[in-house]
PDB file of C-alpha atoms in Angstrom:
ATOM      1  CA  UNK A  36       5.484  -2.309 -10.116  1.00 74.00           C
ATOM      2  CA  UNK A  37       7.446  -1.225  -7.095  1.00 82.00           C
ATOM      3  CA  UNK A  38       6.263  -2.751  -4.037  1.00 85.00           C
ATOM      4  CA  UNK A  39       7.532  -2.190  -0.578  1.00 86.00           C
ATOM      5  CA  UNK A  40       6.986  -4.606   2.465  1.00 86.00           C
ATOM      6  CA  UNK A  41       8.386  -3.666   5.857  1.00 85.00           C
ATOM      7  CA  UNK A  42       7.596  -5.427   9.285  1.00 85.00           C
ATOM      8  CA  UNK A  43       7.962  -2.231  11.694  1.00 86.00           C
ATOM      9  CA  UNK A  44       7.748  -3.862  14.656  1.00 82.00           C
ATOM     10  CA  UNK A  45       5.548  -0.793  16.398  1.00 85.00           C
ATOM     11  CA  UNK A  46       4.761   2.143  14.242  1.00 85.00           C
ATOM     12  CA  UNK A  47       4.406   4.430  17.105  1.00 79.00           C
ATOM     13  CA  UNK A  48       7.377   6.872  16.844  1.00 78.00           C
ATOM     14  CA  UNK A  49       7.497   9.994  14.043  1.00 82.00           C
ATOM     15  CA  UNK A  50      11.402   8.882  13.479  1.00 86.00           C
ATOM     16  CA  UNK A  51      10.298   5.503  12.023  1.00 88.00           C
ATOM     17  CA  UNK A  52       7.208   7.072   9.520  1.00 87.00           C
ATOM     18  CA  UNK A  53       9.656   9.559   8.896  1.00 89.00           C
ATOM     19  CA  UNK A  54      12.389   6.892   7.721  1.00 90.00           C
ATOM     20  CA  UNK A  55       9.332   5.141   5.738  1.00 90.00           C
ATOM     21  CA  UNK A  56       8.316   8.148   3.909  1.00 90.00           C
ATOM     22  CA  UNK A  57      12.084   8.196   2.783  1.00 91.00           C
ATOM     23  CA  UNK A  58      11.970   4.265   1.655  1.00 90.00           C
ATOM     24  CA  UNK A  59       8.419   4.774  -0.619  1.00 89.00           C
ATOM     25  CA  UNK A  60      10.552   8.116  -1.978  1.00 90.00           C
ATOM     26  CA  UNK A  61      13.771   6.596  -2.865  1.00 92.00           C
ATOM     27  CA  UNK A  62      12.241   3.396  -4.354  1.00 89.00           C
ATOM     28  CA  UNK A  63       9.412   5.484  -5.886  1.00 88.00           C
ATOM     29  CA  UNK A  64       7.106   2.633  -4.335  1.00 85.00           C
ATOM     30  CA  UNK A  65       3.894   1.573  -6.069  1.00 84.00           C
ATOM     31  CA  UNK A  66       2.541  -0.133  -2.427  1.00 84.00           C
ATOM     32  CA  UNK A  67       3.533  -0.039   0.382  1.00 86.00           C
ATOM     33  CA  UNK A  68       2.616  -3.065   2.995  1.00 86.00           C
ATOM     34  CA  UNK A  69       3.843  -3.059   6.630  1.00 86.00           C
ATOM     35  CA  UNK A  70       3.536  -6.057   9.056  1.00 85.00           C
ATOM     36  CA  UNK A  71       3.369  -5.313  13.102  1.00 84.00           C
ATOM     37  CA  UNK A  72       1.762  -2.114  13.395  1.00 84.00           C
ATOM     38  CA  UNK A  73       1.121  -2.768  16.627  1.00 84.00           C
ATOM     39  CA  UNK A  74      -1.884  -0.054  16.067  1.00 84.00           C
ATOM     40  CA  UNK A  75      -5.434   0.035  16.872  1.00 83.00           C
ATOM     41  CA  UNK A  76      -5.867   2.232  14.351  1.00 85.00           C
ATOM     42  CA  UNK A  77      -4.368   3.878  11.297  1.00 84.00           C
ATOM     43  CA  UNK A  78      -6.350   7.089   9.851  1.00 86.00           C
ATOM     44  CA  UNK A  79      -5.682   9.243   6.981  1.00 84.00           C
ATOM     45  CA  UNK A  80      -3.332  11.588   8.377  1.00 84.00           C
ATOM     46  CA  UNK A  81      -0.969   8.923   9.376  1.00 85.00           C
ATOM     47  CA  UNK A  82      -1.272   7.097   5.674  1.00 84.00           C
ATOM     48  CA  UNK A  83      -0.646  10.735   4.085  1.00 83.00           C
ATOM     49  CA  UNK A  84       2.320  10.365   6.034  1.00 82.00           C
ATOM     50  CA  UNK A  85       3.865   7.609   5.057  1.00 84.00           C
ATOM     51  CA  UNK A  86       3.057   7.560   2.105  1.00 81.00           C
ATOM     52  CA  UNK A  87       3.797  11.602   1.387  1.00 73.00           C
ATOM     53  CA  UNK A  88       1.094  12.082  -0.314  1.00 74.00           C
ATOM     54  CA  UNK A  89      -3.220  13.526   0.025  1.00 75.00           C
ATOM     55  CA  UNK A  90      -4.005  11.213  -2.369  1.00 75.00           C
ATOM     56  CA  UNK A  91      -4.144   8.068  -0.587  1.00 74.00           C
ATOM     57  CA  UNK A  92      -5.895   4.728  -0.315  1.00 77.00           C
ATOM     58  CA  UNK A  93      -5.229   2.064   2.044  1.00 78.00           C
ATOM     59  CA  UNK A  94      -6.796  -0.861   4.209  1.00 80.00           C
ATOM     60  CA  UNK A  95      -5.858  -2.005   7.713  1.00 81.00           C
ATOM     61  CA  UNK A  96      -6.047  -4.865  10.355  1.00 78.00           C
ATOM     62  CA  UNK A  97      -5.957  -3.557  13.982  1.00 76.00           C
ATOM     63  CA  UNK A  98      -3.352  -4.890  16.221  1.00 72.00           C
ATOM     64  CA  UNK A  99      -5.098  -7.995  19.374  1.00 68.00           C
ATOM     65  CA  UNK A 100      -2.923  -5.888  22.076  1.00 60.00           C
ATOM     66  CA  UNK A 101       0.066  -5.159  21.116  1.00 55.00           C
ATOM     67  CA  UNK A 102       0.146  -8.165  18.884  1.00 55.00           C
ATOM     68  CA  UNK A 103       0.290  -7.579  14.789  1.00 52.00           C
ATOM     69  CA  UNK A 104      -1.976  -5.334  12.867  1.00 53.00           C
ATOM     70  CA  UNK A 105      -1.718  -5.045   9.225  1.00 47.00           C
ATOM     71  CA  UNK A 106      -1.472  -2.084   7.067  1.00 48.00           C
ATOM     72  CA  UNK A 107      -1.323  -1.577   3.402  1.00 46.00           C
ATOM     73  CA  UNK A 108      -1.374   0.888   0.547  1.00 43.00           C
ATOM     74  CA  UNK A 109      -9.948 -12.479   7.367  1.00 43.00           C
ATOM     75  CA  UNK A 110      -7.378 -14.036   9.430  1.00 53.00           C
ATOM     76  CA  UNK A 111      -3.746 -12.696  10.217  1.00 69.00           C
ATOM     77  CA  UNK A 112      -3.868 -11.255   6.386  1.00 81.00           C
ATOM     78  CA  UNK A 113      -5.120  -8.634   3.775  1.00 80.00           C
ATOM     79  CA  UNK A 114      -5.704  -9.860   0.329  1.00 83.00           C
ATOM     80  CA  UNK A 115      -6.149  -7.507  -2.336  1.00 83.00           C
ATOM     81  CA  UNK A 116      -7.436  -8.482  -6.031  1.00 86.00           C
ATOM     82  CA  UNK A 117      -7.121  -6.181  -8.904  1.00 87.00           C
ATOM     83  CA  UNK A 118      -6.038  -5.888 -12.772  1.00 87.00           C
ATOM     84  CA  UNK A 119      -2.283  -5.105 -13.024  1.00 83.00           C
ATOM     85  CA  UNK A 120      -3.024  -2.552 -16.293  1.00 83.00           C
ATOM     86  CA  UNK A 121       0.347  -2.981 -17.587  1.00 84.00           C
ATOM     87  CA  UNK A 122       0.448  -6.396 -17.778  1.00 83.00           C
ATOM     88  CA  UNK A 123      -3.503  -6.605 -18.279  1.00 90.00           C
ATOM     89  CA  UNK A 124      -2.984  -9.294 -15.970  1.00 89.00           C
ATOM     90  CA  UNK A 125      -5.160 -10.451 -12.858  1.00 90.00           C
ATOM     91  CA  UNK A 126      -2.962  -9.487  -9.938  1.00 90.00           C
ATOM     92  CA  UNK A 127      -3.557 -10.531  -6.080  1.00 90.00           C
ATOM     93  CA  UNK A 128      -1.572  -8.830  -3.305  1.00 89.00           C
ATOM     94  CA  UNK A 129      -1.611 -10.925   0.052  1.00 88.00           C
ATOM     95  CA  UNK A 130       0.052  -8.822   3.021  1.00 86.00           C
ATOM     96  CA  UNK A 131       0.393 -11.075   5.852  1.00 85.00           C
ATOM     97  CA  UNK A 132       1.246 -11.564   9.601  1.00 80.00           C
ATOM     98  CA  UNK A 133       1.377 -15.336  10.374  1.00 83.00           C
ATOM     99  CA  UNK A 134       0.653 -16.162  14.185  1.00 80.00           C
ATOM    100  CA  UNK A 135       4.044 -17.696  15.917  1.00 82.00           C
ATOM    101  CA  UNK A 136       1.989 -20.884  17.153  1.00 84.00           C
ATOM    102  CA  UNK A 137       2.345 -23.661  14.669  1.00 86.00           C
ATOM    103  CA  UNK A 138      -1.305 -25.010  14.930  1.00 88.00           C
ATOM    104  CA  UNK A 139      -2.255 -21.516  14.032  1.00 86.00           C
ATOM    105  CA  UNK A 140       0.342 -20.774  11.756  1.00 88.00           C
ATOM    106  CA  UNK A 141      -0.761 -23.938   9.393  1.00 90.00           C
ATOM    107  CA  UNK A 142      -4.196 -23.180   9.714  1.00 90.00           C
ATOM    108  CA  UNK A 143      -3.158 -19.528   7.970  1.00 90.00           C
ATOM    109  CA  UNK A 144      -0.913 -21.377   5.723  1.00 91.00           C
ATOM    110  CA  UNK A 145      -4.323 -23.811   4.583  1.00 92.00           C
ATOM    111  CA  UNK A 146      -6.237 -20.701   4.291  1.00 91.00           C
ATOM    112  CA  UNK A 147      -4.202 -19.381   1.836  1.00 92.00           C
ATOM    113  CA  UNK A 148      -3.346 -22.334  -0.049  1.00 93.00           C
ATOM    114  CA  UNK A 149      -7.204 -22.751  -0.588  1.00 93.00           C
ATOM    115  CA  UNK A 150      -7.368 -19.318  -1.819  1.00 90.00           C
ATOM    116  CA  UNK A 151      -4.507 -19.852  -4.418  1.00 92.00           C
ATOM    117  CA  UNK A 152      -6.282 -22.844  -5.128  1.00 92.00           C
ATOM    118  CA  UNK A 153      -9.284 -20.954  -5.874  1.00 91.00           C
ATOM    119  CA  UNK A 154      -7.840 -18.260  -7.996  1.00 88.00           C
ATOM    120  CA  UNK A 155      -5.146 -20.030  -9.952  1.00 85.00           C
ATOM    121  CA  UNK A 156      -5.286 -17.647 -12.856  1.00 87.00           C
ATOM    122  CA  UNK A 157      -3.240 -14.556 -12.321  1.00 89.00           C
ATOM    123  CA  UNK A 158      -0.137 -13.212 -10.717  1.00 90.00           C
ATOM    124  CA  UNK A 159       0.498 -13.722  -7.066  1.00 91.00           C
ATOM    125  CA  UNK A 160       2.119 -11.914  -4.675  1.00 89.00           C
ATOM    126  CA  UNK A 161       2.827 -12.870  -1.277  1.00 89.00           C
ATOM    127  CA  UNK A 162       4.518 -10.148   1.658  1.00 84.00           C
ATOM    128  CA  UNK A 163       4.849 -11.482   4.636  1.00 78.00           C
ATOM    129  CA  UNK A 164       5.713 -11.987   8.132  1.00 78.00           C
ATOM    130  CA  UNK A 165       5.372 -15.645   8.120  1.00 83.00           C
ATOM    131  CA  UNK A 166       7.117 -16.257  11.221  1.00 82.00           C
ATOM    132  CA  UNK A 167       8.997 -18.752   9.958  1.00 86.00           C
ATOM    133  CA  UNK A 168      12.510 -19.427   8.437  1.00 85.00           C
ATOM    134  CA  UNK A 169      12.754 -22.184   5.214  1.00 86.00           C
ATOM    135  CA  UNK A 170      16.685 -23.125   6.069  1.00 83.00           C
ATOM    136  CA  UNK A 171      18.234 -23.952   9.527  1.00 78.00           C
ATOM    137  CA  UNK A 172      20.898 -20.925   9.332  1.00 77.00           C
ATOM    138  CA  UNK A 173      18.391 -17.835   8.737  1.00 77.00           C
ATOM    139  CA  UNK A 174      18.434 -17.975  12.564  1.00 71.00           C
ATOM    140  CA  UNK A 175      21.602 -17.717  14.060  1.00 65.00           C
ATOM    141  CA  UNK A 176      22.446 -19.055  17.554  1.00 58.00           C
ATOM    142  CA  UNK A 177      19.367 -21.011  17.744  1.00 58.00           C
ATOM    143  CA  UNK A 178      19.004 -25.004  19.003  1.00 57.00           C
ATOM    144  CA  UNK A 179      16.066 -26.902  16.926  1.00 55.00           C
ATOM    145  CA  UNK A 180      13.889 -29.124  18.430  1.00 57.00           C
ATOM    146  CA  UNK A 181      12.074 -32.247  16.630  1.00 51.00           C
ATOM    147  CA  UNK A 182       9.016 -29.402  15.934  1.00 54.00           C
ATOM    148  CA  UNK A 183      11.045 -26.359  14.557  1.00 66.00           C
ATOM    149  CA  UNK A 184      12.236 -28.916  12.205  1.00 67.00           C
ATOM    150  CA  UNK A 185       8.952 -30.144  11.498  1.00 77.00           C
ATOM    151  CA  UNK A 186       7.895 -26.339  10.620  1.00 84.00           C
ATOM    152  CA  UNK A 187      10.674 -25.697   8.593  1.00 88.00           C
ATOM    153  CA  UNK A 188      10.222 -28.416   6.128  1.00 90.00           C
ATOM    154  CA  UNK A 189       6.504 -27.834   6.499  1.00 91.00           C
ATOM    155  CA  UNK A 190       6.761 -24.262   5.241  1.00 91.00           C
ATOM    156  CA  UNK A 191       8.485 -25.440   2.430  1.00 92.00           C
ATOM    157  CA  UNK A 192       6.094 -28.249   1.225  1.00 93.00           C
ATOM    158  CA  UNK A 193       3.589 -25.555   1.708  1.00 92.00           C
ATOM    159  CA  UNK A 194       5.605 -22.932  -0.504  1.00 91.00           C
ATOM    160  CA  UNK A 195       6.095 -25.923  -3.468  1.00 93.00           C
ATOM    161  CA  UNK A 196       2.584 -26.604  -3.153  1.00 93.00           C
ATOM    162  CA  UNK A 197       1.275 -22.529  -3.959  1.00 92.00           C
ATOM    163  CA  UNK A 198       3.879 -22.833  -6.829  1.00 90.00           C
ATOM    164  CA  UNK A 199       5.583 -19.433  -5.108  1.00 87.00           C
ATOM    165  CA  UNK A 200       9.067 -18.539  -5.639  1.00 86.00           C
ATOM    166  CA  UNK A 201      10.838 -16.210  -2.855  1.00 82.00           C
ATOM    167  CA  UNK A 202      12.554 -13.355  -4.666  1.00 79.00           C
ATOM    168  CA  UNK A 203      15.498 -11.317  -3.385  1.00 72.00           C
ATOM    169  CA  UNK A 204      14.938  -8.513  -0.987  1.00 68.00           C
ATOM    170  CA  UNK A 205      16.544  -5.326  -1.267  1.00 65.00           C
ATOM    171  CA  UNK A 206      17.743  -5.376   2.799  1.00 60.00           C
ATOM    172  CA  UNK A 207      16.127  -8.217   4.820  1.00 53.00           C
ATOM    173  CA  UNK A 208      17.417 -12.041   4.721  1.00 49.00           C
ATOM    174  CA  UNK A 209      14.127 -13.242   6.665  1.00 49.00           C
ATOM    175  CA  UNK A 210      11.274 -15.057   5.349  1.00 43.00           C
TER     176      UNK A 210
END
């Protein structure tokens, strides 16, 4: 299963769902989950765009402002449940945007740990904008304070804890 997460950062512009529409081509994606639509709304049209094709499914979390919004082929996520055929395995999907505050950010992090909790049989995937690094270099050209810190080995306890393994990406270094 080919699976394509992309924070956008604004999906506004016809030269960015233009250069998305080439990404689910070349990697002949399965799903596709973007982070920071920065959209009220997403309609069909728009998901036959990106996703090149009429027949099209997809659910959505608007945008608080210009803040977020979740889109993919609760709280600051989209989980999606379903049998992954091939495998005849139970398969969830979790496309998230993690708030930048920490209090809020470990709340999210909680919410989903209880979930995993809750669900421990099947495959998990996370795709994410956690808003959060998990080493000290990811962010260049940064100072850290006592809290940063704090998060950072937070994030990783939390990561152990869900039993989740970050894979490669094909382009982005971030977490």
């Amino acid at each position: 299963m080919n699976i394509i997460s992309y924070n956008v950062r604004g999906l506004r512009g016809g030269v960015k769902r233009a250069a998305i529409r080439r990404l689910v081509r070349r990697h002949k994606a399965d799903m596709l989950c973007i982070q920071e639509t920065k959209r009220e709304q997403i309609d069909k049209a728009m998901c036959q765009a990106l996703w090149d094709d009429l027949d099209v499914g997809w659910e959505f979390m608007p945008a608080i402002n210009t803040a977020g919004g979740l889109f993919e082929k609760g709280k600051g996520f989209i989980l999606l449940e379903g049998v992954w055929t091939l495998e005849n395995q139970k398969t969830y999907v979790v496309n998230i945007y993690s708030p930048c505050d920490s209090q809020n950010k470990r709340e999210l992090w909680e919410s989903l740990k209880q979930l995993r909790q809750q669900h421990h049989e099947g495959l998990w995937c996370f795709l994410d904008d956690f808003n959060n690094v998990r080493h000290h270099f990811e962010r260049e050209g940064v100072s850290y304070r006592g809290g940063q810190v704090n998060n950072i080995n937070d994030f990783n306890e939390w990561i152990a804890d869900i039993e989740c393994e970050e894979i490669p990406s094909a382009r982005a270094s971030q977490t």
